[in-house]
Each structure stands twice: as structure tokens, then as C-alpha cells.
Coordinates of N, CA and C in Angstrom, one line a residue:
X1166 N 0.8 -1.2 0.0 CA 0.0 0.0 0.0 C 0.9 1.2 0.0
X1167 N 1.0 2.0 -0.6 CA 1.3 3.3 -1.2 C 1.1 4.3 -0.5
X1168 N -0.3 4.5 -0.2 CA -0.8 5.5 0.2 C -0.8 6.7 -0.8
X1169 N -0.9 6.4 -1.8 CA -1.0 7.4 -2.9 C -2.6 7.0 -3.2
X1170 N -3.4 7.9 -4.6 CA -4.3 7.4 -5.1 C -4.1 6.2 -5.9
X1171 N -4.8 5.4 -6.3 CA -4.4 4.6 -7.4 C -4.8 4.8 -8.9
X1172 N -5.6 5.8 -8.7 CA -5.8 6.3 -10.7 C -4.6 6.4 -11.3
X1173 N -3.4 6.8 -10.6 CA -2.6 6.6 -11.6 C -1.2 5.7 -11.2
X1174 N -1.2 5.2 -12.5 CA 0.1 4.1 -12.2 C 1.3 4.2 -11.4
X1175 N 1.7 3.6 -11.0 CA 3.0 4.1 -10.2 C 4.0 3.3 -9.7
X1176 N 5.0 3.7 -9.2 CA 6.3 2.3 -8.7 C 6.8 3.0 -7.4
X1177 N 6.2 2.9 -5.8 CA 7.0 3.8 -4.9 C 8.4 2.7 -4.8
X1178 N 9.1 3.3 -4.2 CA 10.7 2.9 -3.4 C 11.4 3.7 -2.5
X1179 N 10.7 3.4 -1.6 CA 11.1 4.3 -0.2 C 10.6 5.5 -0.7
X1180 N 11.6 6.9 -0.7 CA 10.4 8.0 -0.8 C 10.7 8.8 -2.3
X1181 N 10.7 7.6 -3.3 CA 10.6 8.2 -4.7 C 9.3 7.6 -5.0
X1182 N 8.8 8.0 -6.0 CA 7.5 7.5 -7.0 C 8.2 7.8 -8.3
X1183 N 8.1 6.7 -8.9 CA 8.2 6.7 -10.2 C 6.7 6.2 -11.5
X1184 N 6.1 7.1 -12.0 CA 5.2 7.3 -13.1 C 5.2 6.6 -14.1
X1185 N 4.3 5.6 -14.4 CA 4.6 4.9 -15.5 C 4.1 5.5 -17.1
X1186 N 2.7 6.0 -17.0 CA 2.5 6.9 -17.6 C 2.3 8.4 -17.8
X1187 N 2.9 9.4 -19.1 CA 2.6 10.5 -18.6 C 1.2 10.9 -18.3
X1188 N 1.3 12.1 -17.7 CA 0.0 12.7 -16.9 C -0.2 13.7 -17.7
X1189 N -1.9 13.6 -17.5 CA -2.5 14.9 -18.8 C -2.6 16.2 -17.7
X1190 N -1.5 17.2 -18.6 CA -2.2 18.2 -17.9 C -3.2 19.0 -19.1
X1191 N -3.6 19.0 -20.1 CA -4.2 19.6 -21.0 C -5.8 20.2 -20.5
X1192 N -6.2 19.9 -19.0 CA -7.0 20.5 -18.6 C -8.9 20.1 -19.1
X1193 N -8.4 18.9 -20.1 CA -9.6 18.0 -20.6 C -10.8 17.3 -19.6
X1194 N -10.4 17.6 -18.3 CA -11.3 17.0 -17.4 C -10.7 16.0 -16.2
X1195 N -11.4 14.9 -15.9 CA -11.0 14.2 -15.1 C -9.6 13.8 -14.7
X1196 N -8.8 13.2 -16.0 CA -7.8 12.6 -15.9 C -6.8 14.1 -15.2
X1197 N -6.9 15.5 -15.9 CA -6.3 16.2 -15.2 C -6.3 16.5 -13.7
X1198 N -7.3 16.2 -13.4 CA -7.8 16.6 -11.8 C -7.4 15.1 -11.2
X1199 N -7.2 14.4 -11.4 CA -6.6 12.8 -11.3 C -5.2 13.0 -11.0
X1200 N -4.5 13.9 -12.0 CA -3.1 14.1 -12.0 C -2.7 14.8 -11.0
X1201 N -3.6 15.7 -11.0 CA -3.1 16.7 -10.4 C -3.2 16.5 -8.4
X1202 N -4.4 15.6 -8.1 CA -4.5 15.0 -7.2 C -3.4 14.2 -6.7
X1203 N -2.7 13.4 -7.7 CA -1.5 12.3 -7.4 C -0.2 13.0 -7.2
X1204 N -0.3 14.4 -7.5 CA 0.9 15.0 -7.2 C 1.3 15.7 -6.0
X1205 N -0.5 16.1 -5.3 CA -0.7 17.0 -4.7 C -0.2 15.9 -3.5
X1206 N -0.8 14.7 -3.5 CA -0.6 13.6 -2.1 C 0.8 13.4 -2.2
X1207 N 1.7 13.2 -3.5 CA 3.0 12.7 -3.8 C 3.6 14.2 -2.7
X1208 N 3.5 15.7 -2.8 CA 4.0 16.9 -2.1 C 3.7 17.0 -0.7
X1209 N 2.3 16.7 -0.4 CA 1.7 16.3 0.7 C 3.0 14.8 2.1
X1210 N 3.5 14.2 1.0 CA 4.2 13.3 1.8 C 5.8 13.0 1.9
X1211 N 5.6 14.4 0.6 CA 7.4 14.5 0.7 C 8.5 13.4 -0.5
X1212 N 7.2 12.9 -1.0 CA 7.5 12.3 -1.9 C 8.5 12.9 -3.3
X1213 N 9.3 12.3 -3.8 CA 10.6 13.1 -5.0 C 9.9 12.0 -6.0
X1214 N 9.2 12.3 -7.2 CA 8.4 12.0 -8.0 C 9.4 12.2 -9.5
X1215 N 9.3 11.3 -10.6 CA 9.6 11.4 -11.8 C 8.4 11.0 -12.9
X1216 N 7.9 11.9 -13.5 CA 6.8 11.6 -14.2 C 7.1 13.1 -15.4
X1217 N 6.1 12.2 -16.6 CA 6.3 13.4 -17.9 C 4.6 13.8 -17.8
X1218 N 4.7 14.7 -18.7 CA 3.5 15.2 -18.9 C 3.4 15.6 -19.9
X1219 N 2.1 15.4 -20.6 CA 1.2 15.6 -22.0 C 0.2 16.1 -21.7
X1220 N -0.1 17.1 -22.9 CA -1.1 18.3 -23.0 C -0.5 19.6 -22.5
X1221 N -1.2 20.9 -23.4 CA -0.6 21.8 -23.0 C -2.0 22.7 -22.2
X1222 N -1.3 22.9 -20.9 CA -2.8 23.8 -20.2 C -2.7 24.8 -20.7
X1223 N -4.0 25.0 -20.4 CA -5.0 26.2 -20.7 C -5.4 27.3 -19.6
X1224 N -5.0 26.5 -18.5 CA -5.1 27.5 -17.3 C -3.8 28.1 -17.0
X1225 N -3.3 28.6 -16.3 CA -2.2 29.4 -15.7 C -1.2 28.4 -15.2
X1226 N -0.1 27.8 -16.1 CA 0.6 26.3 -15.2 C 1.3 26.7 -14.0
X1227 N 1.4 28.4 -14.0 CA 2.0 28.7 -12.4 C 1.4 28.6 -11.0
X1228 N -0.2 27.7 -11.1 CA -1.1 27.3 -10.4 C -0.5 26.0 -10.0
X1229 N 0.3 25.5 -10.5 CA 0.9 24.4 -9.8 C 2.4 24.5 -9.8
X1230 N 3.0 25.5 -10.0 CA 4.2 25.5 -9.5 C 5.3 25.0 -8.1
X1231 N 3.7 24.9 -7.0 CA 4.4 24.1 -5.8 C 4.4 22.5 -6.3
X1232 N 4.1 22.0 -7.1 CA 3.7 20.4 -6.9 C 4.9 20.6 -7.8
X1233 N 5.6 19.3 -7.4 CA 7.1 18.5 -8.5 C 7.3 18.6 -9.8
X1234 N 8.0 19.1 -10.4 CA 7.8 19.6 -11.6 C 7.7 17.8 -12.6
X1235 N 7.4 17.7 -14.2 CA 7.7 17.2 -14.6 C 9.5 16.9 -15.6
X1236 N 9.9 15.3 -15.9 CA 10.7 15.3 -16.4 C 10.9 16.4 -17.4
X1237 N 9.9 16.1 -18.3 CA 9.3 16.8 -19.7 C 7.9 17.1 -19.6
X1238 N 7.8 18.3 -20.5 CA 7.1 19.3 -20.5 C 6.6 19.3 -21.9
X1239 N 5.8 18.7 -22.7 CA 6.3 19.4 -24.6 C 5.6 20.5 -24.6
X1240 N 6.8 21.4 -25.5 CA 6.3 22.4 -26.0 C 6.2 23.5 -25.0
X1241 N 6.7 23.3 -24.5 CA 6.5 24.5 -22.9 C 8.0 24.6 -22.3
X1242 N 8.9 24.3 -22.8 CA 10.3 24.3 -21.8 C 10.8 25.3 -21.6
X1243 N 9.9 27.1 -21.7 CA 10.1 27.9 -21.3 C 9.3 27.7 -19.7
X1244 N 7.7 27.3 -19.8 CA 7.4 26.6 -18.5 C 7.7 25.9 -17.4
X1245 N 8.5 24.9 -18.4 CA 9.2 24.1 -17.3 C 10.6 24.4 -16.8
X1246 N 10.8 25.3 -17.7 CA 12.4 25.8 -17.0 C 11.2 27.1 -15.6
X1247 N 10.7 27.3 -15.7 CA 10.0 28.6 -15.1 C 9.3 27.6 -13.8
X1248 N 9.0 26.5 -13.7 CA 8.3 25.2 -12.5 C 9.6 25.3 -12.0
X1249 N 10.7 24.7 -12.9 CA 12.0 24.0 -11.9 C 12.0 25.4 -11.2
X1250 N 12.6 26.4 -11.3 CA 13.6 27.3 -10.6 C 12.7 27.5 -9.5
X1251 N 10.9 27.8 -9.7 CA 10.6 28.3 -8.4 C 9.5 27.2 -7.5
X1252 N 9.9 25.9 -8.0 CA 9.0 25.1 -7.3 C 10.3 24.7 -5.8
X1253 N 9.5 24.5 -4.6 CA 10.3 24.1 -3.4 C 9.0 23.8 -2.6
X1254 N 9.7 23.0 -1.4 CA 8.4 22.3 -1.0 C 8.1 23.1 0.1
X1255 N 6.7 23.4 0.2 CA 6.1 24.2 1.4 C 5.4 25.8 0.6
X1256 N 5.9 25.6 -0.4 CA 5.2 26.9 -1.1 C 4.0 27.2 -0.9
X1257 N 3.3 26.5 -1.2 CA 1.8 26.3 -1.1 C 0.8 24.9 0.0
X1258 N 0.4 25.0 0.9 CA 0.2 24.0 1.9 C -1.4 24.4 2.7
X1259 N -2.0 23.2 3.3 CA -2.9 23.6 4.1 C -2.9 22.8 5.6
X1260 N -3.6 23.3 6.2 CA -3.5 22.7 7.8 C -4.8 22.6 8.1
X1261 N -5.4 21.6 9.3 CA -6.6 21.5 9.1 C -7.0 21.9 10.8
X1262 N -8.2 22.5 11.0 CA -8.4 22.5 12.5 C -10.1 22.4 12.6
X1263 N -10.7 22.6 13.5 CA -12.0 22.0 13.9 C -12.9 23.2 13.2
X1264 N -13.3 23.2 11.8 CA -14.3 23.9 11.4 C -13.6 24.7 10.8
X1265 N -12.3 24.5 10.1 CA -11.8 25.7 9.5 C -10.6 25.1 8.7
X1266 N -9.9 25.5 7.3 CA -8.7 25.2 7.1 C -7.9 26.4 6.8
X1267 N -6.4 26.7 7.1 CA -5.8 27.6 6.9 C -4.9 26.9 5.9
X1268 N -4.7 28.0 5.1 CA -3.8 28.2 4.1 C -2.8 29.1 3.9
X1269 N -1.2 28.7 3.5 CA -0.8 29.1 3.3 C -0.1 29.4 1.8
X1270 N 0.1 30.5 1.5 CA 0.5 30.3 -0.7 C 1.4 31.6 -0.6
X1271 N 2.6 31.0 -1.0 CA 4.0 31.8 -1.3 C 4.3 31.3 -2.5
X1272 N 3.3 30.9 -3.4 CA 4.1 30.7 -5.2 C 4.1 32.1 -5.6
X1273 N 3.8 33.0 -5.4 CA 4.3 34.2 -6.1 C 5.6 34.9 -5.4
X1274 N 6.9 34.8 -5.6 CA 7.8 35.6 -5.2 C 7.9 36.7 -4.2
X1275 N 8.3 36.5 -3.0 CA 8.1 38.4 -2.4 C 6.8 37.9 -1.6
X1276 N 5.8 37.5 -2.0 CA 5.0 37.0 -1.0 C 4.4 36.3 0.2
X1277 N 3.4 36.2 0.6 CA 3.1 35.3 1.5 C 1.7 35.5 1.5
X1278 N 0.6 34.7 1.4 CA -0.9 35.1 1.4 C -0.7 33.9 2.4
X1279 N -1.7 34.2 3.8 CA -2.5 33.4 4.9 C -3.8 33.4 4.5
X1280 N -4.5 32.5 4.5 CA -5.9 32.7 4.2 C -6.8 31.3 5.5
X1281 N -8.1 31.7 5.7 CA -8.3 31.2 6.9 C -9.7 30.6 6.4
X1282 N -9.9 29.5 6.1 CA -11.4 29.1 5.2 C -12.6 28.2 6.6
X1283 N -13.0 29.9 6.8 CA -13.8 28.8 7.9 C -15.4 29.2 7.6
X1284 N -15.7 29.4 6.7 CA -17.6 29.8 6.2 C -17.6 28.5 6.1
X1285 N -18.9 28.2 6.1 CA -19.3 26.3 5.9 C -19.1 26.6 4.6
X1286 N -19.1 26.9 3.6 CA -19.6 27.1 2.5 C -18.2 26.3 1.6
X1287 N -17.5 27.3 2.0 CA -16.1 27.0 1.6 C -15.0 26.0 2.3
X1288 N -15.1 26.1 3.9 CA -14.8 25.1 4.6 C -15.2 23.4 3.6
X1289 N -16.3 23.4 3.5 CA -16.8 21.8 3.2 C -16.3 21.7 1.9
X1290 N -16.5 22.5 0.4 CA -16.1 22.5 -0.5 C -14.8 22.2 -0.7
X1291 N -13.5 23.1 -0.2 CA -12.6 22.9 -0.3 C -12.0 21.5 0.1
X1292 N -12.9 21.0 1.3 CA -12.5 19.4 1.9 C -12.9 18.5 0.7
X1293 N -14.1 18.9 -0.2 CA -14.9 17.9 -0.8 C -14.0 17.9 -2.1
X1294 N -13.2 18.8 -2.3 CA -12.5 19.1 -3.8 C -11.2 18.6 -3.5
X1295 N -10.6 17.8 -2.4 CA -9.5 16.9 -2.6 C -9.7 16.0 -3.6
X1296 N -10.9 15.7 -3.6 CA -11.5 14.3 -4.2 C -11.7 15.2 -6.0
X1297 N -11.1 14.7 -6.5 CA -11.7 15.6 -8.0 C -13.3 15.2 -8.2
X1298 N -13.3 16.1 -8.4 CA -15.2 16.2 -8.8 C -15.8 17.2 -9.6
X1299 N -16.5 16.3 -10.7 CA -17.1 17.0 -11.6 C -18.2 17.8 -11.0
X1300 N -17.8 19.1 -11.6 CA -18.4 20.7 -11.2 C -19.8 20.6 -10.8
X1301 N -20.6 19.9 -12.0 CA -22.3 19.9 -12.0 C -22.7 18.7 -11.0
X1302 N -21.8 18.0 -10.4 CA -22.1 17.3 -8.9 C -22.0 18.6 -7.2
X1303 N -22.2 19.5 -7.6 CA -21.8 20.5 -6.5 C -23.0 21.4 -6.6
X1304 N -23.8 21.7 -5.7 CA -24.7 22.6 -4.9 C -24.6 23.9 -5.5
X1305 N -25.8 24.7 -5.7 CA -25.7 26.4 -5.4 C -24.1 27.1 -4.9
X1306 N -24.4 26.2 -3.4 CA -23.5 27.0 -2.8 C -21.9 26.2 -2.6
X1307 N -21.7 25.3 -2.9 CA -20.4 24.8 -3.5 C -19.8 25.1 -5.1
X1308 N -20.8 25.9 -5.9 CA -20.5 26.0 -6.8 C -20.2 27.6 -6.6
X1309 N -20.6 28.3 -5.9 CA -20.3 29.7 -5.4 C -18.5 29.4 -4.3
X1310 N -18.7 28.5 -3.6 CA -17.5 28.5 -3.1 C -16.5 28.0 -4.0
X1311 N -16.4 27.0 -4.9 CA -16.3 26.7 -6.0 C -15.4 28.4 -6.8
X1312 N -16.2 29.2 -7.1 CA -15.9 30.2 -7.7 C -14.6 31.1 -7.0
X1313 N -14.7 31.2 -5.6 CA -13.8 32.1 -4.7 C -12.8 31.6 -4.6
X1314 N -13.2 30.1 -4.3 CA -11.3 29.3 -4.1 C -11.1 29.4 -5.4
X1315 N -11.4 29.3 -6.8 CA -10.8 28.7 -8.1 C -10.0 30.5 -8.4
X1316 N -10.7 31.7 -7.6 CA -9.8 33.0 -8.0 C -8.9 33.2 -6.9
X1317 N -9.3 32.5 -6.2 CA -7.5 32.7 -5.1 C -6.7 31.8 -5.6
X1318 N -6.9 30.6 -6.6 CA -5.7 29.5 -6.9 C -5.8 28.8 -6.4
X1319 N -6.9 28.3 -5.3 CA -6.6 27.1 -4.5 C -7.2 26.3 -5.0
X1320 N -8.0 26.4 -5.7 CA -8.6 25.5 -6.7 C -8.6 25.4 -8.2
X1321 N -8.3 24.2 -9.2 CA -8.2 24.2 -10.2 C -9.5 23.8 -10.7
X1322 N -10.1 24.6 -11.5 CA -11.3 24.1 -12.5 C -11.2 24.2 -13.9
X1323 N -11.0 23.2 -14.2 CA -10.9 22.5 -16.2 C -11.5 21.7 -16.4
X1324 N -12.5 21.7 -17.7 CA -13.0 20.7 -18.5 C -14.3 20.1 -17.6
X1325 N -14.8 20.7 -16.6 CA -15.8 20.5 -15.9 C -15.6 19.7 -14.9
X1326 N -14.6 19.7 -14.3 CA -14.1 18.9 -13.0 C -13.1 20.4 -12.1
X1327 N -13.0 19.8 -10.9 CA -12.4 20.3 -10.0 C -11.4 19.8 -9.0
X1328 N -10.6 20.3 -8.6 CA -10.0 19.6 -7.6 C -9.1 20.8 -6.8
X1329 N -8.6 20.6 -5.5 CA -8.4 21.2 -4.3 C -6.6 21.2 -4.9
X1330 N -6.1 22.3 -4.8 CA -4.6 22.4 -5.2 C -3.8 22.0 -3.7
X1331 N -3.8 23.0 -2.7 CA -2.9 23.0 -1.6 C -2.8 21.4 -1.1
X1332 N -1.5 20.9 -1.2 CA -1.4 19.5 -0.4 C -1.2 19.8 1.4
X1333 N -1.6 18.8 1.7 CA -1.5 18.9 3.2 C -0.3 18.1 3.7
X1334 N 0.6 19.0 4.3 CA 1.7 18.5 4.4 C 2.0 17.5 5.6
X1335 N 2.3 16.4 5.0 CA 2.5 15.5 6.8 C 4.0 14.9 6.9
X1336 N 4.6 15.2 5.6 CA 6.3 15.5 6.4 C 6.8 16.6 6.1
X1337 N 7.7 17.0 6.8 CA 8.8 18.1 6.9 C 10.2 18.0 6.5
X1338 N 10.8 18.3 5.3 CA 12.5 18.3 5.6 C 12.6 18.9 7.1
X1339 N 13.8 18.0 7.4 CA 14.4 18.3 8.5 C 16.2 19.1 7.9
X1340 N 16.5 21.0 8.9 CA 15.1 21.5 9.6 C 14.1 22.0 8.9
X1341 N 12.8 21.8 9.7 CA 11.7 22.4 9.2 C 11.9 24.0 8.9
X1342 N 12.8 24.4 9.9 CA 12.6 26.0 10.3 C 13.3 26.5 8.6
X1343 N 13.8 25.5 7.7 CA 14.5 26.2 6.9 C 13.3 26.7 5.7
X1344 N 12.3 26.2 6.0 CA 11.3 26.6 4.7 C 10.9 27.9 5.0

């Protein structure tokens, strides 16, 4: 057992994962929000990941700048030279507490946004969008919370699916205090 998802293929060994096939990021739907899930748990665990990627997004690829970059990138290796330099682990993370999640997102340079998601609205959604989930399975008001996290970046929405970006971090390089 892995403890990864199993949608997508994989080979762990101690704390590498190696990808058997590449991952779509082309933002077509499911499989993207699949991927993008497998990377978020791979960051979430501290995991050092080797995997390529196919399709060219459509959304902003600096929305995932905290997650592992790919080997290969086609057609983008201005992108992926732009992932390597400023991806590091901790950039982007969440923490969870009783009725509320806090967030933290330092992918933009110079920055630091704290953000503190405790409305039911957004609280539940954001928990419910770990899980990729097509859009038109979500409520009035998960489709309104839906809307708020997808313009802060904490959520990705392509091709009528969704899923929750910030991984939750449950190891630390040691020292921690260096992030």
C-alpha cells in the first residue's frame, strides 16, 4: 500500500515514486484533476516524483508551481524551466483544525498570502474538492464557493471537474525551520 491514489500508475521505493505513464495536464477534465490530485498527495508526503506530462494547459501552469515539476514538458520548456527554478516544497500547503482550514501560498515571489477558510460554504467544499469532482455534482453554494477558491488558486477548475490544489503537508524536511 502506497498511500497514494491509485488512478494513476505508479512504482513507490522508499520516498521516490516513479510514473509509469505521462500525466495529462491539458486540462480535458477528469484525468487532469486525477493528476493533479496524485501529485498534490506525492508533495503532501514529501514524496521526490519522476513523471512526464502531456497536453498543453489552458489555465495558468504557475497554479501548480508548488507540486514536482515534470521530467518533460512538450512544447513549454520555457514553463518548465519557469516550474523548476521556483518550485520548493512548502510553497503552497494547508492545515486543518476544527471547522476551518488555513492556508498558506507563497508561489508568487516576495510574497506570502495566509488565508483562513472557515464559512461552511467553503470550509466543506474545499475538503470535498480533494477528491476531483465534476463541477455539475456541487450545490448552489459549493458552486459559489467553487468560484472564490478557483480565483485565489486554491482550486483548479478545467474541462468541468475540479479539484483542491494545496497538499497537506505530513512531512517536513528536516530543519523544518529552513522553509
Amino acid at each position: 500500500m502506497s498511500g497514494l491514489p491509485g488512478s494513476v500508475p505508479h512504482r513507490r521505493s522508499g520516498r521516490r515514486v516513479e510514473v509509469a505513464v505521462p500525466l495529462d495536464l491539458s486540462g480535458a477534465g477528469r484525468p487532469t484533476a486525477e493528476a493533479v490530485r496524485f501529485l498534490r498527495e506525492c508533495q503532501g508526503l514529501g514524496l521526490a516524483v519522476s513523471w512526464r506530462a502531456t497536453g498543453t494547459p489552458p489555465y495558468d501552469p504557475g497554479m501548480l508551481g508548488h507540486l514536482p515539476p515534470p521530467a518533460e514538458l512538450p512544447d513549454a520548456a520555457d514553463v518548465l524551466a519557469s516550474w523548476r527554478a521556483g518550485h520548493a516544497h512548502g510553497v503552497l500547503y494547508h492545515r486543518r483544525g476544527p471547522d476551518f482550514v488555513a492556508v498558506l501560498d507563497r508561489r508568487e515571489r516576495g510574497t506570502a498570502v495566509r488565508l483562513t477558510l472557515d464559512h461552511p460554504a467553503l470550509h466543506a467544499t474545499f475538503l470535498r474538492l480533494l477528491e476531483p469532482t465534476p463541477v455539475a455534482a456541487l450545490d448552489a453554494a459549493g458552486r459559489e464557493a467553487l468560484g472564490l477558491l478557483t480565483a485565489e488558486r486554491l482550486v483548479l477548475s478545467s474541462g468541468g471537474w475540479a479539484v483542491t490544489l494545496p497538499p497537506r503537508i505530513r512531512r517536513w524536511p528536516v530543519p523544518c525551520t529552513a522553509i
